[in-house]
Amino acid sequence: RLKTEDFEAYFNLKKRLLPKPSDLSFYNWETQNSTSNGTPNYQVIADNASGLLFKNKRDRKILNVDPKAARPGDNSTRIPIDGAGHYIQVVIYDHITRRKT
């Protein structure tokens, strides 16, 4: 979505950023349906005993988005953000890929 949408309205709080079925992973609480979509950067692993995982296609590192996990994975950081009344929960996962030299 970063490549297809203008995020300025989200950053200026003029528009709320809500999940969409076309995102990497989406769960609709009303219909109890979930969708997963791979991207050029990530493969979705939804059938794992650890829960929902994302595998980076460049460095093949696993990103664990379980909030109870001790760590999100190698070269990854989980950053909870205060929604300041605009959002119930906001979490950013920062994954740094290593370039092969």
Short mmCIF file of N, CA, C and O in Angstrom, two decimals:
data_model
loop_
_atom_site.label_atom_id
_atom_site.label_comp_id
_atom_site.label_asym_id
_atom_site.label_seq_id
_atom_site.Cartn_x
_atom_site.Cartn_y
_atom_site.Cartn_z
N ARG A 1 0.82 -1.21 0.00
CA ARG A 1 0.00 0.00 0.00
C ARG A 1 0.85 1.26 0.00
O ARG A 1 0.39 2.30 -0.44
N LEU A 2 2.06 1.16 0.50
CA LEU A 2 2.92 2.35 0.51
C LEU A 2 3.22 2.84 -0.90
O LEU A 2 3.42 4.02 -1.12
N LYS A 3 3.22 1.92 -1.85
CA LYS A 3 3.51 2.30 -3.24
C LYS A 3 2.26 2.74 -4.00
O LYS A 3 2.37 3.40 -5.01
N THR A 4 1.08 2.38 -3.50
CA THR A 4 -0.14 2.67 -4.26
C THR A 4 -1.04 3.74 -3.63
O THR A 4 -1.93 4.24 -4.30
N GLU A 5 -0.83 4.05 -2.36
CA GLU A 5 -1.68 5.03 -1.69
C GLU A 5 -0.86 6.22 -1.21
O GLU A 5 0.31 6.08 -0.88
N ASP A 6 -1.51 7.37 -1.13
CA ASP A 6 -0.89 8.57 -0.58
C ASP A 6 -1.11 8.54 0.94
O ASP A 6 -2.24 8.65 1.41
N PHE A 7 -0.04 8.39 1.71
CA PHE A 7 -0.15 8.26 3.16
C PHE A 7 -0.16 9.60 3.89
O PHE A 7 -0.27 9.63 5.11
N GLU A 8 -0.06 10.69 3.19
CA GLU A 8 -0.03 12.00 3.83
C GLU A 8 -1.29 12.24 4.66
O GLU A 8 -1.21 12.75 5.78
N ALA A 9 -2.44 11.86 4.16
CA ALA A 9 -3.70 12.04 4.91
C ALA A 9 -3.70 11.22 6.20
O ALA A 9 -4.26 11.65 7.21
N TYR A 10 -3.08 10.04 6.18
CA TYR A 10 -2.99 9.22 7.40
C TYR A 10 -2.08 9.89 8.42
O TYR A 10 -2.39 9.97 9.60
N PHE A 11 -0.93 10.39 7.96
CA PHE A 11 0.02 11.02 8.87
C PHE A 11 -0.51 12.34 9.43
O PHE A 11 -0.18 12.71 10.55
N ASN A 12 -1.33 13.02 8.68
CA ASN A 12 -1.94 14.27 9.14
C ASN A 12 -3.23 14.04 9.93
O ASN A 12 -3.90 15.00 10.29
N LEU A 13 -3.58 12.77 10.14
CA LEU A 13 -4.79 12.37 10.88
C LEU A 13 -6.07 12.85 10.23
O LEU A 13 -7.09 13.03 10.89
N LYS A 14 -6.06 13.06 8.93
CA LYS A 14 -7.27 13.43 8.19
C LYS A 14 -8.02 12.19 7.73
O LYS A 14 -9.19 12.27 7.36
N LYS A 15 -7.34 11.06 7.75
CA LYS A 15 -7.93 9.80 7.32
C LYS A 15 -7.38 8.69 8.22
O LYS A 15 -6.21 8.71 8.59
N ARG A 16 -8.25 7.74 8.59
CA ARG A 16 -7.82 6.63 9.45
C ARG A 16 -7.26 5.49 8.60
O ARG A 16 -7.85 5.11 7.60
N LEU A 17 -6.13 4.97 9.01
CA LEU A 17 -5.53 3.83 8.34
C LEU A 17 -6.18 2.56 8.89
O LEU A 17 -6.05 2.24 10.07
N LEU A 18 -6.92 1.88 8.04
CA LEU A 18 -7.61 0.65 8.43
C LEU A 18 -7.10 -0.51 7.58
O LEU A 18 -6.73 -0.31 6.42
N PRO A 19 -7.08 -1.72 8.15
CA PRO A 19 -6.62 -2.87 7.36
C PRO A 19 -7.57 -3.16 6.20
O PRO A 19 -8.77 -2.89 6.28
N LYS A 20 -7.00 -3.73 5.13
CA LYS A 20 -7.77 -4.09 3.95
C LYS A 20 -7.49 -5.55 3.59
O LYS A 20 -6.41 -6.06 3.87
N PRO A 21 -8.45 -6.22 2.93
CA PRO A 21 -8.21 -7.61 2.52
C PRO A 21 -7.01 -7.77 1.59
O PRO A 21 -6.47 -8.86 1.47
N SER A 22 -6.56 -6.70 0.97
CA SER A 22 -5.42 -6.79 0.07
C SER A 22 -4.07 -6.65 0.80
O SER A 22 -3.02 -6.78 0.20
N ASP A 23 -4.10 -6.39 2.12
CA ASP A 23 -2.88 -6.26 2.90
C ASP A 23 -2.18 -7.60 3.07
O ASP A 23 -2.74 -8.65 2.73
N LEU A 24 -1.00 -7.58 3.64
CA LEU A 24 -0.22 -8.80 3.87
C LEU A 24 -1.04 -9.83 4.63
O LEU A 24 -1.07 -11.00 4.28
N SER A 25 -1.75 -9.38 5.65
CA SER A 25 -2.64 -10.25 6.41
C SER A 25 -3.81 -9.41 6.90
O SER A 25 -3.63 -8.26 7.29
N PHE A 26 -5.00 -9.99 6.88
CA PHE A 26 -6.21 -9.25 7.26
C PHE A 26 -7.18 -10.22 7.93
O PHE A 26 -7.37 -11.34 7.47
N TYR A 27 -7.80 -9.78 9.04
CA TYR A 27 -8.82 -10.58 9.71
C TYR A 27 -10.05 -9.72 9.94
O TYR A 27 -9.95 -8.64 10.52
N ASN A 28 -11.20 -10.18 9.46
CA ASN A 28 -12.46 -9.48 9.65
C ASN A 28 -13.16 -10.08 10.86
O ASN A 28 -13.60 -11.23 10.83
N TRP A 29 -13.26 -9.31 11.94
CA TRP A 29 -13.84 -9.81 13.18
C TRP A 29 -15.34 -10.08 13.06
O TRP A 29 -15.88 -10.92 13.77
N GLU A 30 -16.02 -9.38 12.18
CA GLU A 30 -17.46 -9.57 12.02
C GLU A 30 -17.78 -10.86 11.28
O GLU A 30 -18.68 -11.59 11.66
N THR A 31 -17.06 -11.14 10.20
CA THR A 31 -17.34 -12.34 9.40
C THR A 31 -16.46 -13.52 9.77
O THR A 31 -16.67 -14.62 9.27
N GLN A 32 -15.46 -13.29 10.62
CA GLN A 32 -14.52 -14.33 11.05
C GLN A 32 -13.69 -14.89 9.88
O GLN A 32 -13.28 -16.04 9.90
N ASN A 33 -13.48 -14.08 8.85
CA ASN A 33 -12.69 -14.49 7.69
C ASN A 33 -11.32 -13.85 7.74
O ASN A 33 -11.18 -12.69 8.12
N SER A 34 -10.31 -14.62 7.32
CA SER A 34 -8.96 -14.07 7.24
C SER A 34 -8.42 -14.26 5.83
O SER A 34 -8.79 -15.20 5.14
N THR A 35 -7.57 -13.33 5.41
CA THR A 35 -6.91 -13.45 4.12
C THR A 35 -5.42 -13.17 4.32
O THR A 35 -5.03 -12.44 5.24
N SER A 36 -4.62 -13.77 3.49
CA SER A 36 -3.18 -13.56 3.50
C SER A 36 -2.72 -13.38 2.07
O SER A 36 -3.17 -14.10 1.17
N ASN A 37 -1.86 -12.42 1.86
CA ASN A 37 -1.36 -12.12 0.52
C ASN A 37 0.15 -11.96 0.56
O ASN A 37 0.65 -11.08 1.27
N GLY A 38 0.85 -12.78 -0.18
CA GLY A 38 2.29 -12.61 -0.28
C GLY A 38 2.59 -11.34 -1.06
O GLY A 38 1.75 -10.83 -1.80
N THR A 39 3.77 -10.81 -0.85
CA THR A 39 4.21 -9.60 -1.55
C THR A 39 5.58 -9.87 -2.15
O THR A 39 6.17 -10.93 -1.89
N PRO A 40 6.13 -8.95 -2.92
CA PRO A 40 7.49 -9.14 -3.42
C PRO A 40 8.52 -9.27 -2.29
O PRO A 40 9.58 -9.85 -2.49
N ASN A 41 8.19 -8.78 -1.09
CA ASN A 41 9.14 -8.82 0.02
C ASN A 41 8.87 -9.91 1.05
O ASN A 41 9.80 -10.35 1.73
N TYR A 42 7.62 -10.33 1.20
CA TYR A 42 7.28 -11.28 2.26
C TYR A 42 6.40 -12.43 1.78
O TYR A 42 5.51 -12.24 0.97
N GLN A 43 6.67 -13.60 2.37
CA GLN A 43 5.83 -14.78 2.19
C GLN A 43 5.07 -14.97 3.50
O GLN A 43 5.65 -14.87 4.58
N VAL A 44 3.78 -15.22 3.44
CA VAL A 44 2.96 -15.42 4.63
C VAL A 44 2.97 -16.91 4.97
O VAL A 44 2.72 -17.76 4.12
N ILE A 45 3.26 -17.20 6.23
CA ILE A 45 3.23 -18.59 6.73
C ILE A 45 2.13 -18.64 7.78
O ILE A 45 2.31 -18.22 8.92
N ALA A 46 0.97 -19.14 7.37
CA ALA A 46 -0.20 -19.12 8.26
C ALA A 46 -0.48 -20.46 8.92
O ALA A 46 -1.32 -20.54 9.81
N ASP A 47 0.19 -21.51 8.52
CA ASP A 47 -0.10 -22.85 9.05
C ASP A 47 0.99 -23.34 10.00
O ASP A 47 1.32 -24.51 10.04
N ASN A 48 1.53 -22.45 10.81
CA ASN A 48 2.62 -22.78 11.72
C ASN A 48 2.09 -22.91 13.13
O ASN A 48 1.16 -22.19 13.51
N ALA A 49 2.68 -23.79 13.93
CA ALA A 49 2.25 -23.95 15.32
C ALA A 49 2.49 -22.68 16.13
O ALA A 49 1.81 -22.44 17.13
N SER A 50 3.43 -21.85 15.71
CA SER A 50 3.73 -20.59 16.41
C SER A 50 2.75 -19.48 16.05
O SER A 50 2.85 -18.39 16.58
N GLY A 51 1.85 -19.74 15.13
CA GLY A 51 0.90 -18.72 14.70
C GLY A 51 1.30 -18.11 13.38
O GLY A 51 2.03 -18.70 12.60
N LEU A 52 0.86 -16.89 13.15
CA LEU A 52 1.11 -16.20 11.90
C LEU A 52 2.56 -15.72 11.84
O LEU A 52 3.04 -15.03 12.75
N LEU A 53 3.24 -16.08 10.77
CA LEU A 53 4.64 -15.68 10.56
C LEU A 53 4.80 -15.09 9.18
O LEU A 53 4.04 -15.42 8.26
N PHE A 54 5.78 -14.23 9.03
CA PHE A 54 6.13 -13.67 7.72
C PHE A 54 7.60 -13.97 7.45
O PHE A 54 8.44 -13.74 8.33
N LYS A 55 7.88 -14.47 6.27
CA LYS A 55 9.26 -14.79 5.90
C LYS A 55 9.74 -13.78 4.86
O LYS A 55 9.14 -13.65 3.80
N ASN A 56 10.83 -13.08 5.19
CA ASN A 56 11.38 -12.11 4.26
C ASN A 56 12.02 -12.87 3.10
O ASN A 56 12.82 -13.79 3.31
N LYS A 57 11.68 -12.51 1.89
CA LYS A 57 12.17 -13.23 0.71
C LYS A 57 13.62 -12.91 0.39
O LYS A 57 14.28 -13.68 -0.29
N ARG A 58 14.11 -11.79 0.90
CA ARG A 58 15.49 -11.42 0.60
C ARG A 58 16.49 -12.16 1.49
O ARG A 58 17.45 -12.75 1.01
N ASP A 59 16.28 -12.10 2.81
CA ASP A 59 17.25 -12.73 3.72
C ASP A 59 16.72 -14.01 4.37
O ASP A 59 17.40 -14.64 5.15
N ARG A 60 15.47 -14.36 4.05
CA ARG A 60 14.81 -15.58 4.53
C ARG A 60 14.65 -15.64 6.04
O ARG A 60 14.48 -16.69 6.62
N LYS A 61 14.68 -14.49 6.69
CA LYS A 61 14.47 -14.43 8.14
C LYS A 61 12.97 -14.40 8.42
O LYS A 61 12.18 -13.85 7.66
N ILE A 62 12.60 -15.00 9.55
CA ILE A 62 11.19 -15.11 9.95
C ILE A 62 10.83 -13.95 10.88
O ILE A 62 11.58 -13.64 11.82
N LEU A 63 9.68 -13.34 10.64
CA LEU A 63 9.14 -12.29 11.49
C LEU A 63 7.91 -12.86 12.20
O LEU A 63 6.93 -13.25 11.56
N ASN A 64 7.98 -12.92 13.53
CA ASN A 64 6.88 -13.45 14.34
C ASN A 64 6.10 -12.27 14.91
O ASN A 64 6.63 -11.48 15.69
N VAL A 65 4.84 -12.13 14.51
CA VAL A 65 4.02 -11.00 14.95
C VAL A 65 3.18 -11.29 16.19
O VAL A 65 2.33 -10.48 16.57
N ASP A 66 3.45 -12.39 16.86
CA ASP A 66 2.76 -12.73 18.11
C ASP A 66 3.23 -11.76 19.20
O ASP A 66 4.43 -11.69 19.50
N PRO A 67 2.32 -10.98 19.80
CA PRO A 67 2.74 -10.02 20.82
C PRO A 67 3.33 -10.68 22.07
O PRO A 67 4.04 -10.05 22.83
N LYS A 68 3.05 -11.96 22.27
CA LYS A 68 3.59 -12.68 23.43
C LYS A 68 4.96 -13.29 23.16
O LYS A 68 5.59 -13.80 24.09
N ALA A 69 5.41 -13.25 21.93
CA ALA A 69 6.73 -13.81 21.60
C ALA A 69 7.81 -12.96 22.27
O ALA A 69 7.70 -11.73 22.34
N ALA A 70 8.85 -13.62 22.76
CA ALA A 70 9.94 -12.90 23.43
C ALA A 70 10.62 -11.91 22.48
O ALA A 70 10.95 -10.80 22.87
N ARG A 71 10.81 -12.33 21.23
CA ARG A 71 11.42 -11.47 20.22
C ARG A 71 10.70 -11.70 18.90
O ARG A 71 10.27 -12.80 18.60
N PRO A 72 10.59 -10.66 18.06
CA PRO A 72 9.92 -10.85 16.77
C PRO A 72 10.76 -11.61 15.75
O PRO A 72 10.24 -12.11 14.77
N GLY A 73 12.06 -11.73 15.98
CA GLY A 73 12.93 -12.46 15.07
C GLY A 73 14.26 -11.75 14.89
O GLY A 73 14.48 -10.64 15.40
N ASP A 74 15.16 -12.40 14.17
CA ASP A 74 16.48 -11.83 13.91
C ASP A 74 16.34 -10.55 13.09
O ASP A 74 15.56 -10.50 12.14
N ASN A 75 17.10 -9.55 13.46
CA ASN A 75 17.14 -8.26 12.75
C ASN A 75 15.77 -7.56 12.73
O ASN A 75 15.51 -6.76 11.84
N SER A 76 14.90 -7.90 13.69
CA SER A 76 13.55 -7.32 13.72
C SER A 76 13.27 -6.69 15.08
O SER A 76 13.74 -7.18 16.11
N THR A 77 12.48 -5.63 15.06
CA THR A 77 12.09 -4.93 16.28
C THR A 77 10.59 -4.70 16.26
O THR A 77 10.02 -4.36 15.24
N ARG A 78 9.94 -4.93 17.41
CA ARG A 78 8.51 -4.67 17.58
C ARG A 78 8.39 -3.35 18.32
O ARG A 78 8.90 -3.19 19.43
N ILE A 79 7.69 -2.38 17.71
CA ILE A 79 7.56 -1.05 18.29
C ILE A 79 6.08 -0.71 18.49
O ILE A 79 5.38 -0.40 17.54
N PRO A 80 5.57 -0.81 19.75
CA PRO A 80 4.19 -0.39 19.99
C PRO A 80 4.11 1.14 19.96
O PRO A 80 5.00 1.84 20.44
N ILE A 81 3.04 1.66 19.35
CA ILE A 81 2.85 3.09 19.19
C ILE A 81 1.58 3.50 19.92
O ILE A 81 0.56 2.83 19.84
N ASP A 82 1.66 4.63 20.63
CA ASP A 82 0.46 5.17 21.29
C ASP A 82 -0.48 5.73 20.23
O ASP A 82 -0.10 6.63 19.48
N GLY A 83 -1.67 5.18 20.14
CA GLY A 83 -2.64 5.62 19.14
C GLY A 83 -3.25 6.97 19.43
O GLY A 83 -3.97 7.51 18.61
N ALA A 84 -2.98 7.53 20.61
CA ALA A 84 -3.46 8.86 21.01
C ALA A 84 -4.96 9.04 20.78
O ALA A 84 -5.41 10.09 20.34
N GLY A 85 -5.74 8.00 21.05
CA GLY A 85 -7.18 8.10 20.91
C GLY A 85 -7.70 7.90 19.50
O GLY A 85 -8.90 7.78 19.29
N HIS A 86 -6.82 7.85 18.52
CA HIS A 86 -7.23 7.66 17.14
C HIS A 86 -7.33 6.17 16.77
O HIS A 86 -8.09 5.80 15.90
N TYR A 87 -6.52 5.33 17.45
CA TYR A 87 -6.47 3.91 17.14
C TYR A 87 -6.46 3.11 18.44
O TYR A 87 -5.92 3.56 19.45
N ILE A 88 -7.02 1.91 18.39
CA ILE A 88 -7.03 1.03 19.56
C ILE A 88 -5.64 0.45 19.76
O ILE A 88 -5.11 0.41 20.87
N GLN A 89 -5.03 -0.02 18.67
CA GLN A 89 -3.71 -0.63 18.77
C GLN A 89 -2.90 -0.33 17.51
O GLN A 89 -3.41 -0.47 16.39
N VAL A 90 -1.66 0.08 17.69
CA VAL A 90 -0.75 0.32 16.58
C VAL A 90 0.59 -0.31 16.94
O VAL A 90 1.14 -0.03 18.01
N VAL A 91 1.09 -1.16 16.07
CA VAL A 91 2.39 -1.78 16.26
C VAL A 91 3.14 -1.74 14.94
O VAL A 91 2.58 -2.09 13.90
N ILE A 92 4.38 -1.31 15.00
CA ILE A 92 5.23 -1.30 13.81
C ILE A 92 6.29 -2.37 13.98
O ILE A 92 6.93 -2.45 15.05
N TYR A 93 6.47 -3.18 12.97
CA TYR A 93 7.54 -4.17 12.95
C TYR A 93 8.59 -3.68 11.98
O TYR A 93 8.32 -3.49 10.80
N ASP A 94 9.80 -3.48 12.49
CA ASP A 94 10.91 -2.99 11.68
C ASP A 94 11.87 -4.14 11.45
O ASP A 94 12.45 -4.68 12.39
N HIS A 95 12.00 -4.55 10.19
CA HIS A 95 12.92 -5.64 9.84
C HIS A 95 14.01 -5.08 8.94
O HIS A 95 13.73 -4.48 7.90
N ILE A 96 15.24 -5.26 9.34
CA ILE A 96 16.39 -4.77 8.58
C ILE A 96 17.03 -5.95 7.86
O ILE A 96 17.42 -6.94 8.49
N THR A 97 17.07 -5.84 6.54
CA THR A 97 17.70 -6.91 5.76
C THR A 97 19.18 -6.60 5.61
O THR A 97 19.58 -5.44 5.47
N ARG A 98 19.95 -7.66 5.60
CA ARG A 98 21.40 -7.51 5.41
C ARG A 98 21.72 -7.70 3.95
O ARG A 98 21.24 -8.63 3.31
N ARG A 99 22.54 -6.83 3.43
CA ARG A 99 22.99 -6.97 2.05
C ARG A 99 24.20 -7.87 2.01
O ARG A 99 25.11 -7.75 2.80
N LYS A 100 24.19 -8.79 1.05
CA LYS A 100 25.37 -9.64 0.86
C LYS A 100 26.42 -8.84 0.13
O LYS A 100 26.15 -8.15 -0.83
N THR A 101 27.66 -8.93 0.60
CA THR A 101 28.75 -8.17 -0.04
C THR A 101 29.64 -9.07 -0.86
O THR A 101 29.64 -10.24 -0.78
#
